[in-house]
């Protein structure tokens, strides 16, 4: 089997395993493609659980940025392949996150592997 086809197959298996491993009540954000969160924007209700999962063969981080994140809930988590992290948001705000390894942040503007959770 060619390397690219094998990588796609492994990614699909990890994606299915990720869906099975996390509670059904958690909204999911996955690392997809080379350096993209999927979806890049997610809507969530207050107190709904959101989970980030790394389903790629590369290391990524989930790093919060911006003023919306309360000090106690800020994230700076390294995710190896197959690992996940979760958060629950109790205030209606837009919570921005990024991968420190695959994005840049200049004057509060993120470029690259960036995303946001919009809690309403």
JSON list of C-alpha atoms in Angstrom, two decimals:
[
{"chain": "A", "resi": 1, "resn": "UNK", "atom": "CA", "xyz": [0.00, 0.00, 0.00]},
{"chain": "A", "resi": 2, "resn": "UNK", "atom": "CA", "xyz": [1.34, 3.42, -0.86]},
{"chain": "A", "resi": 3, "resn": "UNK", "atom": "CA", "xyz": [2.34, 5.71, 2.01]},
{"chain": "A", "resi": 4, "resn": "UNK", "atom": "CA", "xyz": [-0.34, 8.31, 1.23]},
{"chain": "A", "resi": 5, "resn": "UNK", "atom": "CA", "xyz": [-3.12, 5.72, 1.11]},
{"chain": "A", "resi": 6, "resn": "UNK", "atom": "CA", "xyz": [-1.87, 4.20, 4.36]},
{"chain": "A", "resi": 7, "resn": "UNK", "atom": "CA", "xyz": [-1.82, 7.64, 6.02]},
{"chain": "A", "resi": 8, "resn": "UNK", "atom": "CA", "xyz": [-5.43, 8.26, 4.90]},
{"chain": "A", "resi": 9, "resn": "UNK", "atom": "CA", "xyz": [-6.50, 4.86, 6.22]},
{"chain": "A", "resi": 10, "resn": "UNK", "atom": "CA", "xyz": [-4.80, 5.49, 9.58]},
{"chain": "A", "resi": 11, "resn": "UNK", "atom": "CA", "xyz": [-6.41, 8.93, 9.77]},
{"chain": "A", "resi": 12, "resn": "UNK", "atom": "CA", "xyz": [-9.86, 7.43, 9.16]},
{"chain": "A", "resi": 13, "resn": "UNK", "atom": "CA", "xyz": [-9.33, 4.77, 11.83]},
{"chain": "A", "resi": 14, "resn": "UNK", "atom": "CA", "xyz": [-8.18, 7.40, 14.34]},
{"chain": "A", "resi": 15, "resn": "UNK", "atom": "CA", "xyz": [-11.16, 9.59, 13.42]},
{"chain": "A", "resi": 16, "resn": "UNK", "atom": "CA", "xyz": [-13.62, 6.75, 14.10]},
{"chain": "A", "resi": 17, "resn": "UNK", "atom": "CA", "xyz": [-11.78, 5.80, 17.28]},
{"chain": "A", "resi": 18, "resn": "UNK", "atom": "CA", "xyz": [-11.92, 9.42, 18.40]},
{"chain": "A", "resi": 19, "resn": "UNK", "atom": "CA", "xyz": [-15.67, 9.59, 17.93]},
{"chain": "A", "resi": 20, "resn": "UNK", "atom": "CA", "xyz": [-16.11, 6.37, 19.88]},
{"chain": "A", "resi": 21, "resn": "UNK", "atom": "CA", "xyz": [-13.78, 7.32, 22.74]},
{"chain": "A", "resi": 22, "resn": "UNK", "atom": "CA", "xyz": [-15.38, 10.63, 23.68]},
{"chain": "A", "resi": 23, "resn": "UNK", "atom": "CA", "xyz": [-18.78, 11.07, 25.29]},
{"chain": "A", "resi": 24, "resn": "UNK", "atom": "CA", "xyz": [-21.66, 11.58, 22.86]},
{"chain": "A", "resi": 25, "resn": "UNK", "atom": "CA", "xyz": [-22.45, 14.88, 24.58]},
{"chain": "A", "resi": 26, "resn": "UNK", "atom": "CA", "xyz": [-19.13, 16.46, 23.56]},
{"chain": "A", "resi": 27, "resn": "UNK", "atom": "CA", "xyz": [-18.90, 18.63, 20.45]},
{"chain": "A", "resi": 28, "resn": "UNK", "atom": "CA", "xyz": [-15.80, 17.64, 18.51]},
{"chain": "A", "resi": 29, "resn": "UNK", "atom": "CA", "xyz": [-12.98, 19.64, 16.98]},
{"chain": "A", "resi": 30, "resn": "UNK", "atom": "CA", "xyz": [-10.42, 17.56, 15.11]},
{"chain": "A", "resi": 31, "resn": "UNK", "atom": "CA", "xyz": [-7.05, 18.24, 13.61]},
{"chain": "A", "resi": 32, "resn": "UNK", "atom": "CA", "xyz": [-7.70, 17.67, 9.91]},
{"chain": "A", "resi": 33, "resn": "UNK", "atom": "CA", "xyz": [-5.42, 17.98, 6.93]},
{"chain": "A", "resi": 34, "resn": "UNK", "atom": "CA", "xyz": [-1.87, 19.12, 7.38]},
{"chain": "A", "resi": 35, "resn": "UNK", "atom": "CA", "xyz": [-2.44, 22.15, 9.61]},
{"chain": "A", "resi": 36, "resn": "UNK", "atom": "CA", "xyz": [-6.15, 22.90, 9.98]},
{"chain": "A", "resi": 37, "resn": "UNK", "atom": "CA", "xyz": [-8.67, 22.52, 12.79]},
{"chain": "A", "resi": 38, "resn": "UNK", "atom": "CA", "xyz": [-11.97, 21.10, 11.55]},
{"chain": "A", "resi": 39, "resn": "UNK", "atom": "CA", "xyz": [-14.26, 22.85, 12.00]},
{"chain": "A", "resi": 40, "resn": "UNK", "atom": "CA", "xyz": [-12.40, 26.13, 12.41]},
{"chain": "A", "resi": 41, "resn": "UNK", "atom": "CA", "xyz": [-15.52, 27.64, 13.99]},
{"chain": "A", "resi": 42, "resn": "UNK", "atom": "CA", "xyz": [-17.86, 25.76, 16.30]},
{"chain": "A", "resi": 43, "resn": "UNK", "atom": "CA", "xyz": [-21.10, 26.92, 17.94]},
{"chain": "A", "resi": 44, "resn": "UNK", "atom": "CA", "xyz": [-21.83, 25.58, 21.41]},
{"chain": "A", "resi": 45, "resn": "UNK", "atom": "CA", "xyz": [-24.46, 26.11, 24.06]},
{"chain": "A", "resi": 46, "resn": "UNK", "atom": "CA", "xyz": [-23.50, 27.28, 27.55]},
{"chain": "A", "resi": 47, "resn": "UNK", "atom": "CA", "xyz": [-22.06, 24.42, 29.62]},
{"chain": "A", "resi": 48, "resn": "UNK", "atom": "CA", "xyz": [-21.78, 22.14, 26.59]},
{"chain": "A", "resi": 49, "resn": "UNK", "atom": "CA", "xyz": [-18.59, 20.10, 26.53]},
{"chain": "A", "resi": 50, "resn": "UNK", "atom": "CA", "xyz": [-16.18, 20.71, 23.65]},
{"chain": "A", "resi": 51, "resn": "UNK", "atom": "CA", "xyz": [-13.40, 18.25, 22.84]},
{"chain": "A", "resi": 52, "resn": "UNK", "atom": "CA", "xyz": [-10.31, 18.69, 20.69]},
{"chain": "A", "resi": 53, "resn": "UNK", "atom": "CA", "xyz": [-8.69, 15.53, 19.31]},
{"chain": "A", "resi": 54, "resn": "UNK", "atom": "CA", "xyz": [-5.45, 15.15, 17.40]},
{"chain": "A", "resi": 55, "resn": "UNK", "atom": "CA", "xyz": [-6.10, 12.56, 14.68]},
{"chain": "A", "resi": 56, "resn": "UNK", "atom": "CA", "xyz": [-2.95, 13.32, 12.71]},
{"chain": "A", "resi": 57, "resn": "UNK", "atom": "CA", "xyz": [0.51, 11.77, 12.97]},
{"chain": "A", "resi": 58, "resn": "UNK", "atom": "CA", "xyz": [1.91, 15.16, 14.06]},
{"chain": "A", "resi": 59, "resn": "UNK", "atom": "CA", "xyz": [2.05, 16.82, 17.47]},
{"chain": "A", "resi": 60, "resn": "UNK", "atom": "CA", "xyz": [-0.28, 19.82, 17.95]},
{"chain": "A", "resi": 61, "resn": "UNK", "atom": "CA", "xyz": [-1.29, 22.10, 20.79]},
{"chain": "A", "resi": 62, "resn": "UNK", "atom": "CA", "xyz": [-4.59, 23.57, 21.89]},
{"chain": "A", "resi": 63, "resn": "UNK", "atom": "CA", "xyz": [-3.62, 27.01, 23.12]},
{"chain": "A", "resi": 64, "resn": "UNK", "atom": "CA", "xyz": [-6.15, 29.64, 24.14]},
{"chain": "A", "resi": 65, "resn": "UNK", "atom": "CA", "xyz": [-5.69, 33.29, 23.28]},
{"chain": "A", "resi": 66, "resn": "UNK", "atom": "CA", "xyz": [-7.75, 36.44, 23.61]},
{"chain": "A", "resi": 67, "resn": "UNK", "atom": "CA", "xyz": [-9.58, 38.01, 26.53]},
{"chain": "A", "resi": 68, "resn": "UNK", "atom": "CA", "xyz": [-12.59, 35.66, 26.56]},
{"chain": "A", "resi": 69, "resn": "UNK", "atom": "CA", "xyz": [-10.77, 32.84, 28.37]},
{"chain": "A", "resi": 70, "resn": "UNK", "atom": "CA", "xyz": [-10.92, 33.13, 32.17]},
{"chain": "A", "resi": 71, "resn": "UNK", "atom": "CA", "xyz": [-7.55, 32.58, 33.83]},
{"chain": "A", "resi": 72, "resn": "UNK", "atom": "CA", "xyz": [-8.54, 29.20, 35.33]},
{"chain": "A", "resi": 73, "resn": "UNK", "atom": "CA", "xyz": [-9.81, 27.83, 32.00]},
{"chain": "A", "resi": 74, "resn": "UNK", "atom": "CA", "xyz": [-6.99, 28.89, 29.70]},
{"chain": "A", "resi": 75, "resn": "UNK", "atom": "CA", "xyz": [-5.54, 26.06, 27.65]},
{"chain": "A", "resi": 76, "resn": "UNK", "atom": "CA", "xyz": [-2.00, 25.26, 26.61]},
{"chain": "A", "resi": 77, "resn": "UNK", "atom": "CA", "xyz": [-2.12, 21.52, 26.04]},
{"chain": "A", "resi": 78, "resn": "UNK", "atom": "CA", "xyz": [0.17, 19.41, 23.85]},
{"chain": "A", "resi": 79, "resn": "UNK", "atom": "CA", "xyz": [-1.69, 16.68, 21.96]},
{"chain": "A", "resi": 80, "resn": "UNK", "atom": "CA", "xyz": [0.15, 13.70, 20.55]},
{"chain": "A", "resi": 81, "resn": "UNK", "atom": "CA", "xyz": [-1.60, 11.47, 18.00]},
{"chain": "A", "resi": 82, "resn": "UNK", "atom": "CA", "xyz": [-4.90, 10.16, 19.37]},
{"chain": "A", "resi": 83, "resn": "UNK", "atom": "CA", "xyz": [-4.92, 12.39, 22.46]},
{"chain": "A", "resi": 84, "resn": "UNK", "atom": "CA", "xyz": [-7.76, 14.75, 23.37]},
{"chain": "A", "resi": 85, "resn": "UNK", "atom": "CA", "xyz": [-8.51, 17.64, 25.69]},
{"chain": "A", "resi": 86, "resn": "UNK", "atom": "CA", "xyz": [-11.87, 19.05, 26.75]},
{"chain": "A", "resi": 87, "resn": "UNK", "atom": "CA", "xyz": [-13.42, 22.26, 28.01]},
{"chain": "A", "resi": 88, "resn": "UNK", "atom": "CA", "xyz": [-16.81, 23.45, 29.16]},
{"chain": "A", "resi": 89, "resn": "UNK", "atom": "CA", "xyz": [-17.76, 27.10, 28.66]},
{"chain": "A", "resi": 90, "resn": "UNK", "atom": "CA", "xyz": [-20.24, 28.75, 31.02]},
{"chain": "A", "resi": 91, "resn": "UNK", "atom": "CA", "xyz": [-20.36, 32.25, 29.51]},
{"chain": "A", "resi": 92, "resn": "UNK", "atom": "CA", "xyz": [-21.63, 33.43, 26.13]},
{"chain": "A", "resi": 93, "resn": "UNK", "atom": "CA", "xyz": [-18.43, 34.55, 24.42]},
{"chain": "A", "resi": 94, "resn": "UNK", "atom": "CA", "xyz": [-16.14, 33.70, 21.51]},
{"chain": "A", "resi": 95, "resn": "UNK", "atom": "CA", "xyz": [-13.22, 31.60, 22.71]},
{"chain": "A", "resi": 96, "resn": "UNK", "atom": "CA", "xyz": [-10.24, 31.59, 20.33]},
{"chain": "A", "resi": 97, "resn": "UNK", "atom": "CA", "xyz": [-7.66, 28.81, 20.19]},
{"chain": "A", "resi": 98, "resn": "UNK", "atom": "CA", "xyz": [-4.68, 27.85, 18.07]},
{"chain": "A", "resi": 99, "resn": "UNK", "atom": "CA", "xyz": [-1.87, 25.37, 17.63]},
{"chain": "A", "resi": 100, "resn": "UNK", "atom": "CA", "xyz": [1.34, 27.11, 18.76]},
{"chain": "A", "resi": 101, "resn": "UNK", "atom": "CA", "xyz": [3.39, 24.86, 16.49]},
{"chain": "A", "resi": 102, "resn": "UNK", "atom": "CA", "xyz": [1.44, 25.62, 13.31]},
{"chain": "A", "resi": 103, "resn": "UNK", "atom": "CA", "xyz": [0.24, 29.21, 13.66]},
{"chain": "A", "resi": 104, "resn": "UNK", "atom": "CA", "xyz": [1.50, 32.70, 14.32]},
{"chain": "A", "resi": 105, "resn": "UNK", "atom": "CA", "xyz": [-0.08, 35.30, 16.58]},
{"chain": "A", "resi": 106, "resn": "UNK", "atom": "CA", "xyz": [0.70, 38.96, 15.90]},
{"chain": "A", "resi": 107, "resn": "UNK", "atom": "CA", "xyz": [-1.20, 41.77, 17.64]},
{"chain": "A", "resi": 108, "resn": "UNK", "atom": "CA", "xyz": [-4.02, 39.38, 18.53]},
{"chain": "A", "resi": 109, "resn": "UNK", "atom": "CA", "xyz": [-4.45, 38.14, 14.94]},
{"chain": "A", "resi": 110, "resn": "UNK", "atom": "CA", "xyz": [-3.90, 34.42, 14.39]},
{"chain": "A", "resi": 111, "resn": "UNK", "atom": "CA", "xyz": [-2.72, 33.01, 11.07]},
{"chain": "A", "resi": 112, "resn": "UNK", "atom": "CA", "xyz": [-2.49, 29.29, 10.36]},
{"chain": "A", "resi": 113, "resn": "UNK", "atom": "CA", "xyz": [-3.98, 26.58, 12.53]},
{"chain": "A", "resi": 114, "resn": "UNK", "atom": "CA", "xyz": [-6.51, 28.76, 14.39]},
{"chain": "A", "resi": 115, "resn": "UNK", "atom": "CA", "xyz": [-10.13, 28.37, 15.45]},
{"chain": "A", "resi": 116, "resn": "UNK", "atom": "CA", "xyz": [-12.88, 29.57, 17.74]},
{"chain": "A", "resi": 117, "resn": "UNK", "atom": "CA", "xyz": [-15.75, 28.27, 19.83]},
{"chain": "A", "resi": 118, "resn": "UNK", "atom": "CA", "xyz": [-18.76, 30.57, 19.81]},
{"chain": "A", "resi": 119, "resn": "UNK", "atom": "CA", "xyz": [-20.85, 30.05, 22.94]},
{"chain": "A", "resi": 120, "resn": "UNK", "atom": "CA", "xyz": [-24.36, 31.46, 22.86]}
]
